[in-house]
Short mmCIF file of C-alpha atoms in Angstrom, two decimals:
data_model
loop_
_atom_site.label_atom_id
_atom_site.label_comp_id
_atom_site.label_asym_id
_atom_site.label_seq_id
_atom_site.Cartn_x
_atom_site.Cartn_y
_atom_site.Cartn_z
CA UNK A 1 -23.61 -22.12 -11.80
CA UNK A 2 -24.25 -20.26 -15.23
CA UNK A 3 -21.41 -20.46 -17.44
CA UNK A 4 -20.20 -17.03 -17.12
CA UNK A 5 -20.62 -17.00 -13.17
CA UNK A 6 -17.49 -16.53 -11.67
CA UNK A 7 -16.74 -17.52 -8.59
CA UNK A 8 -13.66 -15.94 -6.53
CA UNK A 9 -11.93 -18.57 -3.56
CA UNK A 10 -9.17 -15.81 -2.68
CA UNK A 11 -9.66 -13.61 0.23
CA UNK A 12 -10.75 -10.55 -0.21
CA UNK A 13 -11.89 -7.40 1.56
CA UNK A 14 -14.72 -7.86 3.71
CA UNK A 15 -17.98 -5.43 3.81
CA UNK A 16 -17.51 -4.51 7.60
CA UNK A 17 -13.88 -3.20 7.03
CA UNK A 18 -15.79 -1.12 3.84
CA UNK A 19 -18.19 0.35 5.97
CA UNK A 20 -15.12 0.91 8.75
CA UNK A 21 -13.57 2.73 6.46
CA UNK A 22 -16.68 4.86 5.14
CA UNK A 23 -17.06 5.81 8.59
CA UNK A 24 -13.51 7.43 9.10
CA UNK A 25 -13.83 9.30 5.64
CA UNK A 26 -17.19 10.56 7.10
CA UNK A 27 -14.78 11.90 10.02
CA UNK A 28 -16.62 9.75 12.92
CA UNK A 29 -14.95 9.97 16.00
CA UNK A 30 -15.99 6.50 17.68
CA UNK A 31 -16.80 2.97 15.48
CA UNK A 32 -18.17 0.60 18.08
CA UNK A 33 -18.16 -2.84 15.89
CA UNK A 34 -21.10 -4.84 17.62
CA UNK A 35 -19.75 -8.58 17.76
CA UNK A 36 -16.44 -11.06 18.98
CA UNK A 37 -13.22 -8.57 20.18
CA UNK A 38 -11.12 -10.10 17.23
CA UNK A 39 -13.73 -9.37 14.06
CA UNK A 40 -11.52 -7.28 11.72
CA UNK A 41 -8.71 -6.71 14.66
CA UNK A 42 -6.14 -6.03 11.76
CA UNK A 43 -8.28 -2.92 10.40
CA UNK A 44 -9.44 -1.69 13.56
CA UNK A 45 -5.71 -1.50 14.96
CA UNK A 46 -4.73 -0.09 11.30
CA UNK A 47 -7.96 3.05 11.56
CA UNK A 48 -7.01 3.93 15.23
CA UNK A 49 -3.86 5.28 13.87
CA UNK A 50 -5.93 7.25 11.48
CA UNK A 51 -6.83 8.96 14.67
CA UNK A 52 -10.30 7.14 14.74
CA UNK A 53 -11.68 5.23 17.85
CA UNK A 54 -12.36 1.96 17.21
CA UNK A 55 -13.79 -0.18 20.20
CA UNK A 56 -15.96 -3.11 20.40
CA UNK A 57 -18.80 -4.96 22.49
CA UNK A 58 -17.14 -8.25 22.84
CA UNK A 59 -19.30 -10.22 22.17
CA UNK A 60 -18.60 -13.97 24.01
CA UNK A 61 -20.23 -17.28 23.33
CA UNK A 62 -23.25 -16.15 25.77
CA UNK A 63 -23.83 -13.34 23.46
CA UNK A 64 -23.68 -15.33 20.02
CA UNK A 65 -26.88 -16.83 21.66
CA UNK A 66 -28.49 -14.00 23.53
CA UNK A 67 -27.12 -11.22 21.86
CA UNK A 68 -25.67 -8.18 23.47
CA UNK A 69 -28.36 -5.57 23.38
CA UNK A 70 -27.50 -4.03 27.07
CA UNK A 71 -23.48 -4.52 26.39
CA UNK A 72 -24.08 -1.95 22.83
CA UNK A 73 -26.18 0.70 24.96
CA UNK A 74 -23.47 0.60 28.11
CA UNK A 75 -20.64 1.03 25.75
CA UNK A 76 -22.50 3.84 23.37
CA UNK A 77 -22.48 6.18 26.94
CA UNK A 78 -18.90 4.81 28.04
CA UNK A 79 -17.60 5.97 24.57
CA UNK A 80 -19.58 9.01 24.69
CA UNK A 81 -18.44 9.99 28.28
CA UNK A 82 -14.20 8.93 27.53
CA UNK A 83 -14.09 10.76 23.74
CA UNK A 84 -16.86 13.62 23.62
CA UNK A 85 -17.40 12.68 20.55
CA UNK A 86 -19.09 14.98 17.87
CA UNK A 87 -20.20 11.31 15.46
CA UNK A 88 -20.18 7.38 16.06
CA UNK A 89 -20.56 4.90 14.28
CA UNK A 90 -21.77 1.35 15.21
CA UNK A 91 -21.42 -1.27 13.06
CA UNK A 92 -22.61 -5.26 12.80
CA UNK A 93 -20.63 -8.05 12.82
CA UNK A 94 -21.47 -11.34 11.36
CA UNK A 95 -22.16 -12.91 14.48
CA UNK A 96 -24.41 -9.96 15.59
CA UNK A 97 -26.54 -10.04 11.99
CA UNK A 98 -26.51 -13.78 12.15
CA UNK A 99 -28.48 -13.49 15.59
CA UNK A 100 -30.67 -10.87 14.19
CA UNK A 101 -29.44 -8.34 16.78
CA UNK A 102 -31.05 -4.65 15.77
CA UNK A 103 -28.87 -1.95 16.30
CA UNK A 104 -31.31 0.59 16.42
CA UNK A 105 -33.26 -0.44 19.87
CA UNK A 106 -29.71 -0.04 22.04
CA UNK A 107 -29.21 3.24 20.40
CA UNK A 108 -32.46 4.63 21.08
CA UNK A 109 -31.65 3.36 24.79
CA UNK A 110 -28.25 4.88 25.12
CA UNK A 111 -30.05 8.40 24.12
CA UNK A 112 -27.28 10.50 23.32
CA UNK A 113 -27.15 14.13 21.93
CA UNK A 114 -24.50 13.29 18.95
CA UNK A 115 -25.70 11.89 15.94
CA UNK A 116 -24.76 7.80 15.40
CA UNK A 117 -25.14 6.03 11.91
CA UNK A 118 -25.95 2.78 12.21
CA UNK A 119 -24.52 -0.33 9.57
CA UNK A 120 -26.07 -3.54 9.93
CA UNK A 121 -23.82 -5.17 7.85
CA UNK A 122 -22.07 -8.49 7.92
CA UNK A 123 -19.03 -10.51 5.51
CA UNK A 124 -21.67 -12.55 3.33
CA UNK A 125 -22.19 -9.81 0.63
CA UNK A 126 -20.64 -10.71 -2.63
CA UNK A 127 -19.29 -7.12 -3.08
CA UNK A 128 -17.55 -5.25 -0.23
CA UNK A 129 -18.81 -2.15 -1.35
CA UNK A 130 -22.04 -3.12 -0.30
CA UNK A 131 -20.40 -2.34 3.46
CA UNK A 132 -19.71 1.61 1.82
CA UNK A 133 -23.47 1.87 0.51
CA UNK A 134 -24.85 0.91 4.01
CA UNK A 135 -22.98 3.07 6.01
CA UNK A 136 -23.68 6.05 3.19
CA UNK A 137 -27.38 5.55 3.14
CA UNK A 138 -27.17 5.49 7.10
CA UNK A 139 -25.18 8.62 6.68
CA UNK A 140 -27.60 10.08 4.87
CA UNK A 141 -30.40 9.20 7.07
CA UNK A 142 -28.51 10.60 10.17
CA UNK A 143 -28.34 14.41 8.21
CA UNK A 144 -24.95 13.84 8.03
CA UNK A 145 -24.55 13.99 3.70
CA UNK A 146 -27.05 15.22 1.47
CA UNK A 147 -29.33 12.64 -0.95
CA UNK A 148 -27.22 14.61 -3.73
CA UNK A 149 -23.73 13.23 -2.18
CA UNK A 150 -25.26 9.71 -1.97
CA UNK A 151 -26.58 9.11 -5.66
CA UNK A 152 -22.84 10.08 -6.71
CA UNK A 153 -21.36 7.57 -4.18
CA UNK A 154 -23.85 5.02 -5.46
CA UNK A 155 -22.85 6.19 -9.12
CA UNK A 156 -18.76 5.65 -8.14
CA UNK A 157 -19.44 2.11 -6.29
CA UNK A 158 -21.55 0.31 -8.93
CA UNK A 159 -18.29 1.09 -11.33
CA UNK A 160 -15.91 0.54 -8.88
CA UNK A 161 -17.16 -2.89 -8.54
CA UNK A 162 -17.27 -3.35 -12.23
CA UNK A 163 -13.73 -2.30 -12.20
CA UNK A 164 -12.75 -5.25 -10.03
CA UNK A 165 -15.10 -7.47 -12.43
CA UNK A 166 -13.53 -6.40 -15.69
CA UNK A 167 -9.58 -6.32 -14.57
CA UNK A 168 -9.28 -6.41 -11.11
CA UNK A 169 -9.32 -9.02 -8.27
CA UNK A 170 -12.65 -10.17 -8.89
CA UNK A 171 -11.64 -10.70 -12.86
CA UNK A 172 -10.84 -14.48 -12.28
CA UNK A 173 -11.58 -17.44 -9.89
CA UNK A 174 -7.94 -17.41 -8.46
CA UNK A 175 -5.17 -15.01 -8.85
CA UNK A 176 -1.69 -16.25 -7.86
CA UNK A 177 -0.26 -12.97 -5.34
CA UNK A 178 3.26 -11.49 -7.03
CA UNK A 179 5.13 -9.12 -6.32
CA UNK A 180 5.65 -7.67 -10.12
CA UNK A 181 8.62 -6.50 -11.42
CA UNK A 182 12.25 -5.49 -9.89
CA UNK A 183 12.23 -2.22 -8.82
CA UNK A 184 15.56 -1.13 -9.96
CA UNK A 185 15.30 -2.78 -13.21
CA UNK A 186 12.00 -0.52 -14.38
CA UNK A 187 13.52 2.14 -12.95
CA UNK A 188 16.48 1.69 -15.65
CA UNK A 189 14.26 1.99 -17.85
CA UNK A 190 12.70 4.82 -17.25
CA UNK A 191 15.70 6.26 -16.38
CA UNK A 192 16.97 5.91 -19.71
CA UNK A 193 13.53 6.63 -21.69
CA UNK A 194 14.04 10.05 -20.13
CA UNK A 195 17.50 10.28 -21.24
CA UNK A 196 16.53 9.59 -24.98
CA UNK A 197 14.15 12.30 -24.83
CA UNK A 198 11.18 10.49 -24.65
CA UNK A 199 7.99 12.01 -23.70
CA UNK A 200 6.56 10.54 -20.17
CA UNK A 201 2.71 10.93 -19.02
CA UNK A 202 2.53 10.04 -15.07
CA UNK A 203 -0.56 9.50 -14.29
CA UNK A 204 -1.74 8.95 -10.50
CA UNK A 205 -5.21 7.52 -10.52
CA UNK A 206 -4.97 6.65 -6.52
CA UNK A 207 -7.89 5.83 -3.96
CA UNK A 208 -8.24 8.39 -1.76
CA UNK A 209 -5.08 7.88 0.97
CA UNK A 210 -3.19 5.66 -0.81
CA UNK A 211 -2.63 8.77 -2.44
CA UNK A 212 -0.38 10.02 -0.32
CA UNK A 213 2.35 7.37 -1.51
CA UNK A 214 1.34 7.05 -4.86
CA UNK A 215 2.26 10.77 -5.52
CA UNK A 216 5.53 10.36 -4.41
CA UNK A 217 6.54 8.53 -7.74
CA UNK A 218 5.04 11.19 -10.13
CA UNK A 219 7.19 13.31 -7.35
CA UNK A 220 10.41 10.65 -8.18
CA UNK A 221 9.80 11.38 -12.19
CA UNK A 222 9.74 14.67 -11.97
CA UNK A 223 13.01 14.87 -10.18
CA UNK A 224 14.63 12.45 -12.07
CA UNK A 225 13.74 14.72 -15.38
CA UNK A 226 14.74 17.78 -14.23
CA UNK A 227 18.03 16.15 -13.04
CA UNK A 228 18.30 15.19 -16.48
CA UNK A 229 17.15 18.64 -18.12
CA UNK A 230 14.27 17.35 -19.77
CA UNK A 231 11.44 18.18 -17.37
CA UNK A 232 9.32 19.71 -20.04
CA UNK A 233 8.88 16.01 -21.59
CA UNK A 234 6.83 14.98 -18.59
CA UNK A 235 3.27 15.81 -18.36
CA UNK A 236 1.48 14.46 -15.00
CA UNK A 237 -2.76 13.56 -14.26
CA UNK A 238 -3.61 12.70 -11.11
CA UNK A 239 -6.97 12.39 -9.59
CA UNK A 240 -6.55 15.30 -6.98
CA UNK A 241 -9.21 17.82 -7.10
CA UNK A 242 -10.43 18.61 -3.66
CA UNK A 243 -13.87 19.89 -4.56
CA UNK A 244 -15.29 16.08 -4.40
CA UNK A 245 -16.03 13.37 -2.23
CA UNK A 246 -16.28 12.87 1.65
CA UNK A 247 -15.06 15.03 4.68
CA UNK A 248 -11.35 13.04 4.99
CA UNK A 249 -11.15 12.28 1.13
CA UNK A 250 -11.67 15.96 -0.07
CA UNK A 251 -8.88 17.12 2.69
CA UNK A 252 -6.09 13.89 1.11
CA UNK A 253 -6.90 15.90 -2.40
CA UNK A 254 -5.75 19.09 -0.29
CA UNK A 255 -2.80 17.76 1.18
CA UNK A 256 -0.72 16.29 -1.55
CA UNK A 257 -1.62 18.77 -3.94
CA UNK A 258 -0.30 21.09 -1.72
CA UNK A 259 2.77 18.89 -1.47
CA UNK A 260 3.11 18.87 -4.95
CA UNK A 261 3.13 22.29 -5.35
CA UNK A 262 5.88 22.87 -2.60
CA UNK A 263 7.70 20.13 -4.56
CA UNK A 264 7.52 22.00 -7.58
CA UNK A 265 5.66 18.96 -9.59
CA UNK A 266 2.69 21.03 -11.82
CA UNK A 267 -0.53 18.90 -12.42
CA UNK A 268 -1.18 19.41 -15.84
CA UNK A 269 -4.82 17.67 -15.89
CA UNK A 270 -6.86 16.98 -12.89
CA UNK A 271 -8.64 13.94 -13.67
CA UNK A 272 -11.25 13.37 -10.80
CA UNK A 273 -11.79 13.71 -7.16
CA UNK A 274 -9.94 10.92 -5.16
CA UNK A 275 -13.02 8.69 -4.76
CA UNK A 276 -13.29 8.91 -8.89
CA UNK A 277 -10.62 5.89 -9.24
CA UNK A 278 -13.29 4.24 -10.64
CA UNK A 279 -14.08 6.47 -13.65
CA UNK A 280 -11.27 8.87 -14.07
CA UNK A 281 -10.22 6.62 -16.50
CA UNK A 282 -12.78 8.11 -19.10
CA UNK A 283 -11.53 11.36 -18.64
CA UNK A 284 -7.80 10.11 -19.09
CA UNK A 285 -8.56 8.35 -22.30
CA UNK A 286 -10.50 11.64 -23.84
CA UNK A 287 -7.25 13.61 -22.42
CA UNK A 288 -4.52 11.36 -24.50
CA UNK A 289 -6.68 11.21 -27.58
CA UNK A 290 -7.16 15.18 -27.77
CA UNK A 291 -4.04 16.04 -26.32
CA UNK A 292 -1.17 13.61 -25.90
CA UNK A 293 -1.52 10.63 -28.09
CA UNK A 294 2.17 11.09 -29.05
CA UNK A 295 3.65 10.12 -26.15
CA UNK A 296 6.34 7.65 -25.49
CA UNK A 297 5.41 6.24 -22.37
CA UNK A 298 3.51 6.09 -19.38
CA UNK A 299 3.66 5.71 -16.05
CA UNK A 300 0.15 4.55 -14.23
CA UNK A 301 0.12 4.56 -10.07
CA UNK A 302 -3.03 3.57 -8.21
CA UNK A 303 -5.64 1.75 -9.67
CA UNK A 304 -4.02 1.13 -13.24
CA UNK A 305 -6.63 -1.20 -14.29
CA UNK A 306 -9.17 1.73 -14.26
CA UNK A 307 -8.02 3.46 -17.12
CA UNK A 308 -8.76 1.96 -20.18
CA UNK A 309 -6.23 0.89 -23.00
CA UNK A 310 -7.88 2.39 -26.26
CA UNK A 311 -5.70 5.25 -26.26
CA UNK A 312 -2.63 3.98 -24.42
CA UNK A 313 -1.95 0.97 -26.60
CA UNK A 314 0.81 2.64 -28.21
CA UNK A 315 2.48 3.55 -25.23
CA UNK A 316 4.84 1.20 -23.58
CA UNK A 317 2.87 1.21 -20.28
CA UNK A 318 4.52 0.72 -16.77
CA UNK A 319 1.90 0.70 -13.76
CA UNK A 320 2.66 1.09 -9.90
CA UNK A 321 -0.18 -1.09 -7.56
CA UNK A 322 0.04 -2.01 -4.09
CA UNK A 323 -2.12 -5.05 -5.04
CA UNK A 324 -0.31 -8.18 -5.40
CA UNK A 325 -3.10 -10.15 -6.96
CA UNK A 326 -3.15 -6.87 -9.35
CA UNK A 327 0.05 -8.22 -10.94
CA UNK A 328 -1.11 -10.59 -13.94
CA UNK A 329 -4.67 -8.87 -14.67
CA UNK A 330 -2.43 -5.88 -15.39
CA UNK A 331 0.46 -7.87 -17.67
CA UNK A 332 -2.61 -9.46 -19.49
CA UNK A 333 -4.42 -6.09 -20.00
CA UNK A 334 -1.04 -5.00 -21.88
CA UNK A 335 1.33 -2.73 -19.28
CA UNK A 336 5.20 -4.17 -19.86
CA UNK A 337 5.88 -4.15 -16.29
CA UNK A 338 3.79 -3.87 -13.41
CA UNK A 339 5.82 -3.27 -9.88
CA UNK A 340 3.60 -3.59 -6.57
CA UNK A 341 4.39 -1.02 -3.42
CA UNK A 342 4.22 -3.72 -0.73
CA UNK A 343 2.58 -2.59 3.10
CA UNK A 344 1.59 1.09 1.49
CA UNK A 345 -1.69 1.05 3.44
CA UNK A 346 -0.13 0.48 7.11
CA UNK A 347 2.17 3.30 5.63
CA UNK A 348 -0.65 6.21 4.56
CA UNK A 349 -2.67 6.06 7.29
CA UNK A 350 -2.88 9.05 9.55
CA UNK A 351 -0.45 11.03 7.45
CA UNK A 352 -1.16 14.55 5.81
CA UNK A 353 2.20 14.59 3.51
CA UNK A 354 3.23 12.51 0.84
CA UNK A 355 5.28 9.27 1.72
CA UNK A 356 8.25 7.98 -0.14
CA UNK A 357 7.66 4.95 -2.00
CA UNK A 358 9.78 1.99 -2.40
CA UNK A 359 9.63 2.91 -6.31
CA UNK A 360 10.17 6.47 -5.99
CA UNK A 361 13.31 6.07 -3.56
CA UNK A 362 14.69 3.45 -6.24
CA UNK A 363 14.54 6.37 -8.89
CA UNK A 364 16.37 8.61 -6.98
CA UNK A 365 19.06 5.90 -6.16
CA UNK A 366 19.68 4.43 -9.19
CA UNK A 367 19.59 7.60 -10.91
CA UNK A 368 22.36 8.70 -8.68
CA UNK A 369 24.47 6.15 -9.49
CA UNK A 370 23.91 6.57 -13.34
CA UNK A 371 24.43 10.74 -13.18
CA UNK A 372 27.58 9.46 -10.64
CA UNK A 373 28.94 7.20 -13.26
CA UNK A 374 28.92 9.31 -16.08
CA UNK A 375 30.34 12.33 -14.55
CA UNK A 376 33.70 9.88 -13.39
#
């Protein structure tokens, strides 16, 4: 191995759950994984209540040797027959790539009149995102996005992964899990920045329904300030513009920022679309420098690690992640304290409003208690 190689021995994400999940933000109906009944059980449970089918072939020992050619046609008509479906998906399994099983032939043989994108994908790649680009080149094959809406993906996954290289969970060989900071104890502190007056930048940089919680704290803030009469110290960013990205991600942009306008919360600067994680950061940093590099503080939720430090550094920074390998890449790239929303995927999926967030609920509590306190 070449010096600089790094190789990661912690789990991570595998490139059938990517493509899994490509397929629900492309709105399929039915994902038929091709392979055992347990590969990626945890997922497939986690989708269905995204209100996506997700069924398999079963594949038994017999089948690791023979493959399951006839089993992938039968079940393409059964699921076609139970849920009318308007897409499918099917998607390999590394025990159906490992046997060299073609998807293609049993499709062609189930003949159906709704379009099916095919992912012949397995666990081996290095990068899970290489699960995303199969299923979007698939996609694109099938008619069902344009070669215009493919060359962005391809654009946002090449820096995604670079993300992960630079700060994220691919940034070192092992990362020990934590779960970050006490809640209650940040939450004093921003608390009482707000109360001295000092400016606050929120700034939700989330990936695409994770969203849905990670508003809730730039929701929290906002609160919290106007409780405290200083509302007009808090500027907020968040990647929410609804013009960009797939079927299910453009309507998450919808939702919460119609949420945030019931709430009352204004976005001052839309940074990105909420597939633009990966380089909303840019725009964030030319934001700060032009427009806010006075600031106090600031409050990062999502994927901190995306948005650069250049313009932040002095800031006292204070990020929000629901990744608890996330923890020490963050406290080395500079953020005082980094706090991690435990179980928020489980939590966002197949929701259309914003969820309240372990952090955001803390706010509002300990808040309370402080505005309770004084007035006694």
């Amino acid at each position: 191995m070449a010096e600089n190689d790094i190789s990661i021995i912690h789990p991570r994400p595998s490139s059938i759950v990517a493509a899994l999940y490509t397929l629900r933000d492309l709105n399929v109906d039915v994902a038929i994984l091709h392979g055992p009944p347990g590969c990626s059980f945890k997922h497939a449970r986690l989708l269905e209540e995204d209100g996506i089918h997700v069924v398999t072939t079963a594949l038994d020992e017999n089948g690791f040797v023979f493959g399951g050619r006839d089993e992938l046609s039968s079940l393409l008509e059964k699921a076609n027959e139970m849920f009318n479906p308007k897409l499918i998906g099917v998607v390999g399994t590394c025990a159906s790539m490992i046997i060299g099983e073609e998807l293609r032939e049993p499709i062609q043989d189930a003949n159906l009149d709704v379009p099916v994108i095919e992912v012949e994908v397995h666990a081996g790649y290095p990068n899970n995102t290489k699960g995303v680009l199969i299923a979007l080149e698939s996609a694109c094959e099938a008619g069902v996005i344009d070669e215009e809406e493919l060359e962005r993906q391809k654009v946002l996954l090449e820096e995604a992964t670079n993300v992960e290289k630079r700060h994220g969970a691919a940034s070192k060989e092992y990362l020990v899990p934590s779960r970050g900071d006490l809640k209650y104890k940040v939450a004093e502190k921003v608390i009482n920045y707000l109360k001295e007056g000092k400016k606050c930048l929120t700034i939700m940089n989330a990936k695409k329904e994770t969203g849905y919680m990670f508003a809730d704290i730039t929701v929290a803030i906002n609160e919290v300030a106007a409780q405290l009469g200083v509302a007009d110290n808090v500027i907020n960013m968040a990647n929410v513009d609804d013009t960009l990205g797939l079927p299910r991600v453009r309507h998450h942009a919808t939702s919460i920022m119609n949420d945030f306008n019931e709430k009352g919360v204004p976005i001052h600067e839309v940074i990105g679309g909420m597939d633009e994680y990966p380089i909303a950061g840019d725009r964030v940093s030319e934001l700060i420098a032009e427009k806010y590099s006075d600031f106090d503080f600031a409050v990062i939720t999502g994927v901190p690690h995306a948005i650069p430090m250049d313009n932040l550094k002095d800031m006292d920074v204070i990020s929000v992640t629901n990744g608890p390998r996330q923890v020490f890449p963050l406290k080395d790239m500079g953020h005082s304290n980094v706090i991690v929303e435990i179980d928020l995927h489980p939590k966002t999926l197949g929701v259309s409003n914003i969820v309240e967030s372990e952090f955001g609920a803390t706010m509002r509590e300990v808040a309370k208690d402080m505005l309770n306190e004084e007035a006694a």
